[in-house]
Coordinates of C-alpha atoms and ligand atoms in Angstrom, one line a residue:
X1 CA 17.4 -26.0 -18.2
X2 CA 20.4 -24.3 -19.6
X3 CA 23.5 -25.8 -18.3
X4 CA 24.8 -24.2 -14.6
X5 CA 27.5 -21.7 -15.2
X6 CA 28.6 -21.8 -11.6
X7 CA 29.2 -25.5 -11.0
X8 CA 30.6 -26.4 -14.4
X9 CA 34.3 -25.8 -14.1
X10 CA 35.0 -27.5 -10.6
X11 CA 32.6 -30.2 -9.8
X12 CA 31.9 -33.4 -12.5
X13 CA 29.0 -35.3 -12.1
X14 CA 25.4 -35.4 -12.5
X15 CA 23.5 -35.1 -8.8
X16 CA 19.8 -36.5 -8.6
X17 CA 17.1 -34.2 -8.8
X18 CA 15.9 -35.2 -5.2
X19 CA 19.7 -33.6 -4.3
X20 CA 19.2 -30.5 -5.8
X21 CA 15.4 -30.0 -4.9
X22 CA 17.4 -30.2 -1.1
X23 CA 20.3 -27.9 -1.6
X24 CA 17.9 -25.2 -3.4
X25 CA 16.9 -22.3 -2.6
X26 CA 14.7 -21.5 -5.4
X27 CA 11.7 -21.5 -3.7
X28 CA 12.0 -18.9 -1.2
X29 CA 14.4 -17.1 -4.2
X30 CA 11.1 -15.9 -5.9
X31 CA 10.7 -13.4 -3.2
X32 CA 14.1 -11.8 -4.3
X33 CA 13.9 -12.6 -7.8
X34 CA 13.1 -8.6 -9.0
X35 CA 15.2 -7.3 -6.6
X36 CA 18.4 -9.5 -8.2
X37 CA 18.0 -7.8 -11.4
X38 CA 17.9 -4.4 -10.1
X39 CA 21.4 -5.8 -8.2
X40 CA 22.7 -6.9 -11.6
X41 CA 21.7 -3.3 -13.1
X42 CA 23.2 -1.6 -10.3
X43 CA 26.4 -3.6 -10.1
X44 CA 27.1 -3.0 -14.3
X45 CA 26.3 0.2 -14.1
X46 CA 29.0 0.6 -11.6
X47 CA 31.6 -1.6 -13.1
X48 CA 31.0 0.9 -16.7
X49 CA 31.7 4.2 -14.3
X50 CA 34.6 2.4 -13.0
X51 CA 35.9 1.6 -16.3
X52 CA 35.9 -2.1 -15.4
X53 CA 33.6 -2.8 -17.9
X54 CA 34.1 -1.3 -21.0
X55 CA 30.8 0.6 -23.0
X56 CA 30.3 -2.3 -25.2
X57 CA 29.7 -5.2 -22.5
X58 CA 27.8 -3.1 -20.6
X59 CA 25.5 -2.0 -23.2
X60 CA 24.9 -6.0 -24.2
X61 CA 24.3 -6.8 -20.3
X62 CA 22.4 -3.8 -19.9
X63 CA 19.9 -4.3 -22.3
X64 CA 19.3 -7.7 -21.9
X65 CA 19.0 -7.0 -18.3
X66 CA 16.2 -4.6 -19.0
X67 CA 14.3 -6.7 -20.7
X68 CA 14.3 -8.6 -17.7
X69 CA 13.4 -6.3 -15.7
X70 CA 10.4 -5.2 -18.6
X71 CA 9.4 -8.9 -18.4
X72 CA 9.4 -10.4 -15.8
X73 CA 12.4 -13.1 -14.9
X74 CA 12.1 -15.7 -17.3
X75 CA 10.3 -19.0 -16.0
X76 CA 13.1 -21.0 -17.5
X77 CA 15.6 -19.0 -14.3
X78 CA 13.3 -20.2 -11.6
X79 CA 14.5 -24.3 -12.5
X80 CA 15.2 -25.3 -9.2
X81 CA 18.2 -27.7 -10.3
X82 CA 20.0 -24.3 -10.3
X83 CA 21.3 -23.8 -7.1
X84 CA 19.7 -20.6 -6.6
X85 CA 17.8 -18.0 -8.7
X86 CA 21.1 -16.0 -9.2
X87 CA 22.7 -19.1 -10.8
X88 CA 19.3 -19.2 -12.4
X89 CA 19.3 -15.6 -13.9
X90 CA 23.5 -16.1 -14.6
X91 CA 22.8 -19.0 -16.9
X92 CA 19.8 -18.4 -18.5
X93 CA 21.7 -14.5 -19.4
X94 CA 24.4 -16.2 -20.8
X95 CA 22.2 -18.4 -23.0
X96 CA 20.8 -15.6 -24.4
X97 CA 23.2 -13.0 -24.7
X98 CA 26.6 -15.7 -25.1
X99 CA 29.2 -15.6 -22.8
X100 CA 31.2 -13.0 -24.5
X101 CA 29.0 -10.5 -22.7
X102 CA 26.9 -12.4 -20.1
X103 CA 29.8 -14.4 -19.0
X104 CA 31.0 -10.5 -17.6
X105 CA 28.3 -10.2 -15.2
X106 CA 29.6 -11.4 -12.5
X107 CA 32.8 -9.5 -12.4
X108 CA 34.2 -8.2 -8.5
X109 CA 31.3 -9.9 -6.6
X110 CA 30.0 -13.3 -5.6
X111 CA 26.6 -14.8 -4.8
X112 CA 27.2 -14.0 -1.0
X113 CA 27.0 -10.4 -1.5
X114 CA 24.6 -10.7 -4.0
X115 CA 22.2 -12.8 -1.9
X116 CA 21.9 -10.7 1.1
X117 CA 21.9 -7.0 -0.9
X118 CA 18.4 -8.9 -2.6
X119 CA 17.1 -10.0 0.5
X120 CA 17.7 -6.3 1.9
X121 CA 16.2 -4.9 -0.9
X122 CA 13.2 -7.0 -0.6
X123 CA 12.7 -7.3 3.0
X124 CA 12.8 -2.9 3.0
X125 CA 10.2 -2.9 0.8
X126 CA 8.5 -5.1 3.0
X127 CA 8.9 -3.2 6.0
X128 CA 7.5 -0.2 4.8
X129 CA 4.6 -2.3 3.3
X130 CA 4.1 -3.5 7.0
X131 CA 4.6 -0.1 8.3
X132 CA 1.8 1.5 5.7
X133 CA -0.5 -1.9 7.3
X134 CA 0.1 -0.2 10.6
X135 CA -0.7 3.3 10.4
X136 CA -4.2 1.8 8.9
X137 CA -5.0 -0.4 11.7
X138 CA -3.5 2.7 13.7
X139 CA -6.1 4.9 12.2
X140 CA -8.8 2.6 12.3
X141 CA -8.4 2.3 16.2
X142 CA -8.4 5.9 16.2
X143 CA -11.8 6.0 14.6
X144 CA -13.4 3.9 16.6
X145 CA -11.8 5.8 19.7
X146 CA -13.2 9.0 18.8
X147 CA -17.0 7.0 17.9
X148 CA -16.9 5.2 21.7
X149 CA -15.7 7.3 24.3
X150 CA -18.6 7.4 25.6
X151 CA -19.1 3.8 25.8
X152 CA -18.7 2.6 29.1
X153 CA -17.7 -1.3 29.3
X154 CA -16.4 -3.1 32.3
X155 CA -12.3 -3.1 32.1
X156 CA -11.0 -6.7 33.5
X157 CA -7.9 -7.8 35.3
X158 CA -7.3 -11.4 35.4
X159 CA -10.4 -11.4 33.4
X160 CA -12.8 -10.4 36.1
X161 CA -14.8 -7.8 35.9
X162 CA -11.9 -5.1 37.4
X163 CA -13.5 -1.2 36.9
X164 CA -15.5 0.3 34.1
X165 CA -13.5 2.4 32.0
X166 CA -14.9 2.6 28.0
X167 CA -14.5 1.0 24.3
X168 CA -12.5 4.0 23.3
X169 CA -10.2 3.6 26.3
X170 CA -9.4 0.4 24.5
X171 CA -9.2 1.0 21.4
X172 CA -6.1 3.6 22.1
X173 CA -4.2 1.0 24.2
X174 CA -4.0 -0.9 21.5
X175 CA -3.2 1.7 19.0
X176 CA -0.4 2.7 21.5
X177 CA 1.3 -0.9 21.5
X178 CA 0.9 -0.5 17.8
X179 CA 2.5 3.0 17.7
X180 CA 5.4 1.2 19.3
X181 CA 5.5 -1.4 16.5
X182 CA 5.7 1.2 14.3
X183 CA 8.6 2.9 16.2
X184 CA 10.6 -0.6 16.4
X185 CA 10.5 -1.3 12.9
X186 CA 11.1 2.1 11.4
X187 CA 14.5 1.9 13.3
X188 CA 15.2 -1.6 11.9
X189 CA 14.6 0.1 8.8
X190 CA 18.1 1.7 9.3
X191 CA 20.0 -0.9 10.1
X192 CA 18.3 -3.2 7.0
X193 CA 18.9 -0.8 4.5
X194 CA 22.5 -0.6 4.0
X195 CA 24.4 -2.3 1.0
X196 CA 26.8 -5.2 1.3
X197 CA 27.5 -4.8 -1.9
X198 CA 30.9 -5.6 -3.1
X199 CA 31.9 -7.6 -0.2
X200 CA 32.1 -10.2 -2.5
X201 CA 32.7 -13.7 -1.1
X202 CA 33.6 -11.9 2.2
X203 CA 36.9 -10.5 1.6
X204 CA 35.8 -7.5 -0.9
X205 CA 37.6 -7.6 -4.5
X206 CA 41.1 -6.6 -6.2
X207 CA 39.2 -4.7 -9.1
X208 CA 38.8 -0.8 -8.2
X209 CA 35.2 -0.8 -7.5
X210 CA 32.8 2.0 -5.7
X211 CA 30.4 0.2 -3.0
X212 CA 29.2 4.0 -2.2
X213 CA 28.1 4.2 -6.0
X214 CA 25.8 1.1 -6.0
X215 CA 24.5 2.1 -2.8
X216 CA 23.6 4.8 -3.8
X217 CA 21.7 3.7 -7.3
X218 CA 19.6 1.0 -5.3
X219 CA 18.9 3.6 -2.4
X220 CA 20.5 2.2 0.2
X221 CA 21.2 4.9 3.1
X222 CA 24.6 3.7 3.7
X223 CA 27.1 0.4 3.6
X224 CA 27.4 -2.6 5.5
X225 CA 30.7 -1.2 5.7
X226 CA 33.0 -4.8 7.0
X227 CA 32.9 -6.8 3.8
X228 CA 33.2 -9.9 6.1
X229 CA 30.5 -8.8 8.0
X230 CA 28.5 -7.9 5.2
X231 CA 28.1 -11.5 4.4
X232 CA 28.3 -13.2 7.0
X233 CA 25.5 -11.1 9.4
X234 CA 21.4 -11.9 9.8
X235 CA 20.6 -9.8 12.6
X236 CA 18.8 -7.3 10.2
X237 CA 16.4 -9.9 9.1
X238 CA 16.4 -11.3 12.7
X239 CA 15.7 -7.6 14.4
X240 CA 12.3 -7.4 11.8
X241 CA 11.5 -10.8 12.5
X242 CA 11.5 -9.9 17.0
X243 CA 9.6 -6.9 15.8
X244 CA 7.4 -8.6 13.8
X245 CA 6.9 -10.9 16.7
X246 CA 6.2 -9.3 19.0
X247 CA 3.9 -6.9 16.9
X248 CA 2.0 -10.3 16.2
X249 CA 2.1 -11.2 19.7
X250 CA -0.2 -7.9 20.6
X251 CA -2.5 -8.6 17.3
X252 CA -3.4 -12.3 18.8
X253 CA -4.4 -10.3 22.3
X254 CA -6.5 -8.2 20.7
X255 CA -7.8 -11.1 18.6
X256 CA -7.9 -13.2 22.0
X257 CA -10.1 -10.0 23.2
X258 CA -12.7 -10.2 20.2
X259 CA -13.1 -14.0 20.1
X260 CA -14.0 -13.6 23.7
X261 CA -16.5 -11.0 23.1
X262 CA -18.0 -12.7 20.3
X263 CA -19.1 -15.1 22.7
X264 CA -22.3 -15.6 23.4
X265 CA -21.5 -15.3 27.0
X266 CA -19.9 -11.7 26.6
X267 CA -21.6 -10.3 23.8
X268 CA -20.0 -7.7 23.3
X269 CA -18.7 -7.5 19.9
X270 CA -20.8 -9.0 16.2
X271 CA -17.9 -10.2 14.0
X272 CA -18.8 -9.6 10.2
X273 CA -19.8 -12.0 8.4
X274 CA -16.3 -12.6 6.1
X275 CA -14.1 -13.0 8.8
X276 CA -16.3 -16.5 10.2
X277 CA -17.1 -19.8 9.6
X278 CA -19.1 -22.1 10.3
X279 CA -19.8 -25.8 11.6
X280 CA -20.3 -28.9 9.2
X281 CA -22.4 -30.0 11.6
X282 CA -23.6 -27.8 13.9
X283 CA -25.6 -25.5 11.6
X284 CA -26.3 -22.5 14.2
X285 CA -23.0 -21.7 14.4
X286 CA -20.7 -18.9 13.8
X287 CA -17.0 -19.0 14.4
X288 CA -14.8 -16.2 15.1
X289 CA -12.0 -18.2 12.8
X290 CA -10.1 -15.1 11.1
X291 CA -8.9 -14.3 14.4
X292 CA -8.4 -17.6 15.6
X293 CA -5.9 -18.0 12.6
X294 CA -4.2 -14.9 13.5
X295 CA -3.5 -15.6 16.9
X296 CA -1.9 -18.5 15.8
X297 CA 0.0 -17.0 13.0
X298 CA 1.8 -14.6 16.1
X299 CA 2.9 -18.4 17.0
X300 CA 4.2 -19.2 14.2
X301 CA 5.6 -15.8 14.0
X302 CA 7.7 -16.6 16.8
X303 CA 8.6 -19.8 15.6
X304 CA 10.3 -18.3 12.4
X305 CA 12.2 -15.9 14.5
X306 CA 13.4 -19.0 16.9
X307 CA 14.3 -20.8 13.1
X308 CA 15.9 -18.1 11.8
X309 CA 18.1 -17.1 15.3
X310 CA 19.0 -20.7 15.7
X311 CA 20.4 -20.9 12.2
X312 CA 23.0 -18.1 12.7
X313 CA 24.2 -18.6 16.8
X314 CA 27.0 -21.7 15.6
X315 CA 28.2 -20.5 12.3
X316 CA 31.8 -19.6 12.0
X317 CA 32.7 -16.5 10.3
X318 CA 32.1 -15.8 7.7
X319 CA 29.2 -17.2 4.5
X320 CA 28.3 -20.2 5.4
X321 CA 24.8 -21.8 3.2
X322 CA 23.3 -22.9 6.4
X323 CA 22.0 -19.2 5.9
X324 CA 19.9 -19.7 3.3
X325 CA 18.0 -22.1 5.7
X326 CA 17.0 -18.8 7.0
X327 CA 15.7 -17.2 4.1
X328 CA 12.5 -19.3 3.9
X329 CA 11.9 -18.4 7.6
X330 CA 12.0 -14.6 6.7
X331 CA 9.6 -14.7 4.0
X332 CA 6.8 -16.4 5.9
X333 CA 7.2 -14.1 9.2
X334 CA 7.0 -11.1 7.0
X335 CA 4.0 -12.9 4.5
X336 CA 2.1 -14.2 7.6
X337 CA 2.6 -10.5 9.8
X338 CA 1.6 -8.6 6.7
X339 CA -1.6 -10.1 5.7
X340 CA -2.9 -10.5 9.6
X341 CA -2.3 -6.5 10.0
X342 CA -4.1 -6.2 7.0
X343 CA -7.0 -8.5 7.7
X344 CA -7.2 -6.9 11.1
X345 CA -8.0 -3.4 10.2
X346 CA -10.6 -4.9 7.9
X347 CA -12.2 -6.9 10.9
X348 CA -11.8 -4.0 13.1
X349 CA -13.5 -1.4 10.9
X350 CA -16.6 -4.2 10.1
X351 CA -17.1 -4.9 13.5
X352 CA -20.3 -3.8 15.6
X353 CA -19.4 -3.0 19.3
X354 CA -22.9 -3.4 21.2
X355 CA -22.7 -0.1 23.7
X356 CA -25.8 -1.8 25.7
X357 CA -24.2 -5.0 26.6
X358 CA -21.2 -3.6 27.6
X359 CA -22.8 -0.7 30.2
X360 CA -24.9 -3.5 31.0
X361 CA -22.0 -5.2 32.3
X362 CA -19.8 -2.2 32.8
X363 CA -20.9 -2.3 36.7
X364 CA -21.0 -6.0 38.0
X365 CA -18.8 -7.6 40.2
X366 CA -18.9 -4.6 42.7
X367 CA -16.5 -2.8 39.7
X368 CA -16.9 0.7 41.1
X369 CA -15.9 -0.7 44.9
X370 CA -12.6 1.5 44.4
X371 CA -14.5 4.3 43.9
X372 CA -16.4 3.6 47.1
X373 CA -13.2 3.0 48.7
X374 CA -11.7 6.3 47.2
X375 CA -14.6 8.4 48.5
X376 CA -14.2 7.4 52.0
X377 CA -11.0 8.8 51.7
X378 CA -11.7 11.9 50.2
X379 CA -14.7 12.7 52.3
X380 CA -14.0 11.1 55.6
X381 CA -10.3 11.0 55.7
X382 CA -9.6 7.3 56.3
X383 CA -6.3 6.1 55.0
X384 CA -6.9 4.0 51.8
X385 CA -5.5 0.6 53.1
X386 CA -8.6 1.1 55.9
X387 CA -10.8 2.0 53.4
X388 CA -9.9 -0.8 51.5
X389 CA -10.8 -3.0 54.5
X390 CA -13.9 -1.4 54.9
X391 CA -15.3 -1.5 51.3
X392 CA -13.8 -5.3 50.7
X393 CA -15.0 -6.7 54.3
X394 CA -18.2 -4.9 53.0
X395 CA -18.3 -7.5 49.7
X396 CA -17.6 -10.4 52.4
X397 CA -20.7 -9.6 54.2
X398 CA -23.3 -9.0 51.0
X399 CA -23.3 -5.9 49.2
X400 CA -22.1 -2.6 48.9
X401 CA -24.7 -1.1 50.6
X402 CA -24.6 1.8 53.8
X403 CA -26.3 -1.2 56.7
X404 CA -23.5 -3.7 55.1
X405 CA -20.6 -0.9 54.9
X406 CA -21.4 0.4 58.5
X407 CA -20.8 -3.0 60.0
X408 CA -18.1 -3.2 58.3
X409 CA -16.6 -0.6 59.3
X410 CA -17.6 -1.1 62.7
X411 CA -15.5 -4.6 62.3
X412 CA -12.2 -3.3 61.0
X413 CA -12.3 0.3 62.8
X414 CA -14.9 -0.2 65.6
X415 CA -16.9 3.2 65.0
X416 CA -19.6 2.9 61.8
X417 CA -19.8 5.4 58.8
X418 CA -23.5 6.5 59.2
X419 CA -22.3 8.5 62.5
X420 CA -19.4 10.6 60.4
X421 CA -22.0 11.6 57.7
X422 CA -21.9 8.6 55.5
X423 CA -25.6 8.5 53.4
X424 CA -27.0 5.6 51.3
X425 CA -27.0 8.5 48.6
X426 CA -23.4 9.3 49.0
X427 CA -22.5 5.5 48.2
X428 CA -25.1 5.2 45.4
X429 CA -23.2 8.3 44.2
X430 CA -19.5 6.6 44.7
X431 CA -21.1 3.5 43.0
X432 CA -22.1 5.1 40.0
X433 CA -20.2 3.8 36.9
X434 CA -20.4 6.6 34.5
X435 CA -19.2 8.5 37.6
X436 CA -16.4 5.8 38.3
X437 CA -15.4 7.1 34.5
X438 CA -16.1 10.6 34.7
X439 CA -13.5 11.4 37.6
X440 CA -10.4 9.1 36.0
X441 CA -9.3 12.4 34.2
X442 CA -6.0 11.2 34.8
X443 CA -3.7 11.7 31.6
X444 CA -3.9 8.9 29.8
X445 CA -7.6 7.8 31.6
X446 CA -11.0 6.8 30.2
X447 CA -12.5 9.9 31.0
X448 CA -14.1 11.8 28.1
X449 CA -11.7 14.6 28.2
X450 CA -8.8 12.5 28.5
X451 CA -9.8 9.9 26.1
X452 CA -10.4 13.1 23.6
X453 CA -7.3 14.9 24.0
X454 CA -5.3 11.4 23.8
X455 CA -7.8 10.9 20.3
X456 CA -6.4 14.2 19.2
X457 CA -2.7 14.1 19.9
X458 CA -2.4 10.1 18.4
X459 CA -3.6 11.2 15.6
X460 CA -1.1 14.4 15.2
X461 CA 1.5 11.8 16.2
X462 CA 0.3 9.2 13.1
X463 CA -0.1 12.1 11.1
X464 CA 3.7 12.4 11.3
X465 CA 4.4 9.0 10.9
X466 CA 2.7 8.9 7.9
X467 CA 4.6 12.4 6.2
X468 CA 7.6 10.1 7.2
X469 CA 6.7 7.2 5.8
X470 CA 5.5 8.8 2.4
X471 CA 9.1 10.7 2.3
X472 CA 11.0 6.9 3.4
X473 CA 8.9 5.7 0.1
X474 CA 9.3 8.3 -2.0
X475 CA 13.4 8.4 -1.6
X476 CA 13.4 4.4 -2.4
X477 CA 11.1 4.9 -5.5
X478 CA 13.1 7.8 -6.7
X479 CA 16.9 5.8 -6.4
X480 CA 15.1 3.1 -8.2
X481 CA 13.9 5.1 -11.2
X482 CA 16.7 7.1 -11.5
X483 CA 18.6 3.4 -11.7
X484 CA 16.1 2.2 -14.4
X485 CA 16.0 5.5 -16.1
X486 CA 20.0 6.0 -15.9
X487 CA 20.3 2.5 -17.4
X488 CA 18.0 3.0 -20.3
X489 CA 20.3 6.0 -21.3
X490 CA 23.6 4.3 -21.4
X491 CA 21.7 1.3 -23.5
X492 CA 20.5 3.8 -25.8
Ligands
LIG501 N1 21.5 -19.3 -2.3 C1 22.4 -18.9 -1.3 C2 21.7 -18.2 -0.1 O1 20.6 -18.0 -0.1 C3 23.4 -17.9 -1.8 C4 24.5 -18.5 -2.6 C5 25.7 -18.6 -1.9 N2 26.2 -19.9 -2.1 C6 27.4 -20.3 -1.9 N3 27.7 -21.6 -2.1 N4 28.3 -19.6 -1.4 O2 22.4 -17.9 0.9

């Protein structure tokens, strides 16, 4: 380990290695360890235009930088007796390149700025890795739409059997929840990628520099414009981490949905093989594990957003290192949300749906008794909550039969339905599930013309997301090559 450039001038004293394992941050630093360089590329690069740094230094810095960035950061950076990997990357640049030019790095900023312009670099990348994750598992729902509407399977309300609606029905409520994941975290984007960038410690710097100009290089839309603010808040990387968890929360439903119907009770749903296990004893078995993990990983989700929003609610303004506590907490919200979207759209797309089981189910539990109910207001005028009476006193007394519903109605209304024109065809007819399905043509319904135009209008709608997700990349990629590219010229 080269010696620590930051803690040499003030503090004496050797600390013990269990000391400095505790105060790093090195760990969770390997996350932000690219994105650092591309700060110290932008930040030179600035301090040059500005005249702050004369051609020479830069050059030196520059190029030594570069190689960095060709590279890899060195191994020797990620020592975790440094404080952090910025103290890493400082000293190890100096060692190399003397201080004569490395020791002008850190000219008109300080680690606090530094720190969180990494973190949002990093974390936007992220977030449009997550949001690419979720136009896949958006389209994959959407393709399995379009294969089932015509698969009629009992819908459930407090998990009874409720009314039959079909898979595809399904399939686009989730991709709607997940639409809305989509929407929350593109607007987060916004508000993540701005550049705190020469707020220095907190109260900006007395050397003339231009926070719009390294903004600019690293493609940030905008500043962080309070330079107090700019290091002091988290809420960016708390508004991805709700997002996140609450986009987790839906994925452990729809997990919670297929471990059900993996069951051997339910039936509905064949997991494939790669996303079980088995027993160590019980050799006949097949676990639905993959999801199980997942719908525990929307816990933990939650539990770094709780972390994370705990460690910012007592601080005093402004930097305080408690905040690098929530660093760690980031990372793994964003690691664990990323790979279960992923992993998701892969056990979605594997799965076999069994059409049988599910119409075989599709009408138990009297599911079409609305239906019924709804008829005998249609055809007979009764007001609903009679009907209702009717049809439900009806389930008391056995089934849903014309004998059964005629004494019923006889009960509640004291005349029966046979008399008005009620037929045991007529309630066959209302009991019908496919039926039940065929007249919810509501917008937004299980019927096949619904569930069709809804298939064709989601996927205009991801269609767009995706154009604007390609352009969101595209800008970021560009900024960054023009950085790279603008630096190589000025070495040369
Ligand atoms: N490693 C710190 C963090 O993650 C940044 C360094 C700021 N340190 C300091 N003593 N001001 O927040």
């Amino acid at each position: 380990m080269q010696g620590d450039v930051v803690r040499r001038g003030r503090l004496t004293g050797e600390r013990a290695g269990d000391m400095m394992h505790f105060l790093s941050s090195m760990k969770a630093d390997r996350c932000i360890a690219d994105a650092d360089i591309l700060v110290d590329i932008a930040h030179v690069m600035m301090l040059n235009k500005q005249k702050i740094l004369g051609d020479e230094h830069a050059r030196g810095l520059l190029s030594a930088l570069l190689q960095i960035y060709d590279e890899g950061v060195p191994e020797a950076a990620f020592d975790d007796r440094y404080e952090d990997i910025h103290a890493g990357i400082e000293s190890t640049l100096i060692a190399a390149v003397g201080e004569e030019v490395g020791g002008r790095l850190h000219i008109g900023r300080s680690r606090n700025d530094e720190v969180v312009t990494c973190m949002r670099l990093r974390l936007r990348e992220d977030i449009l890795k997550q949001l690419t994750a979720l136009v896949r598992l958006r389209e994959v729902l959407l393709t399995l739409a379009e294969e089932h509407h015509g698969t009629v399977m009992p819908g459930f309300t407090h998990f009874q059997h409720a009314q039959p609606t079909t898979l595809a029905h399904w399939m686009l409520a989730y991709e709607q929840a997940f639409a809305r994941d989509f929407d929350r975290l593109w607007e987060a984007y916004d508000r993540v990628n701005r550049s705190p960038l020469g707020a220095a410690a907190f109260a900006s710097t007395t050397y003339p520099i231009n926070r719009e100009l390294t903004a600019g290089m690293l493609g940030f839309s905008g500043l962080v414009e309070n330079t107090m603010d700019a290091v002091a808040s988290r809420d960016f990387a708390l508004e991805v981490l709700a997002d996140l968890t609450i986009m987790m929360a839906t994925a452990s439903r729809l997990c919670d949905d297929l471990i059900l119907w993996s069951s051997g009770f339910i039936g509905f749903v064949t997991l494939d093989d790669a996303f079980c296990s088995t027993s160590s004893i019980m050799p006949q078995k097949k676990n639905p594990d993959t999801a199980e993990i997942m719908r525990a990983k929307a816990a933990s989700l939650l539990g770094s957003f709780t972390a994370a929003c705990a460690t910012t609610k007592g601080l005093p303004m402004s930097y305080n290192r408690d905040l690098q506590e929530l660093t760690p907490s980031l990372w793994r919200g964003v690691w664990d949300a990323k790979h279960s979207s992923r992993l998701l759209v892969d056990m979605l797309a594997t799965a076999r749906f069994h059409p049988d089981r599910m119409e075989a189910e599709a009408g138990k539990g009297n599911s079409t008794a609305t239906d019924l109910a709804d008829m005998l207001v249609r055809d007979y005028g009764l007001p609903f909550r009679t009907a209702h009476t009717i049809v439900g006193r009806a389930v008391q007394n056995g089934t849903l039969d014309l004998p059964t519903l005629d004494e019923a109605a006889k009960e509640v209304t004291g005349t029966d339905l046979s008399s008005r024109g009620l037929t045991a065809e007529k309630v066959r007819d209302a009991l019908d599930v496919r039926q039940s399905v065929a007249l919810r043509k509501a917008r937004g319904g299980p019927a096949e013309l619904s569930v069709k135009v809804a298939c064709q209008e989601r996927k205009e709608h991801l269609q767009k997301d995706q154009d604007s997700l390609d352009e969101r990349m595209a800008a970021v990629s560009g900024a960054l090559s023009r950085l790279i590219r603008d630096a190589r010229g000025l070495v040369q």
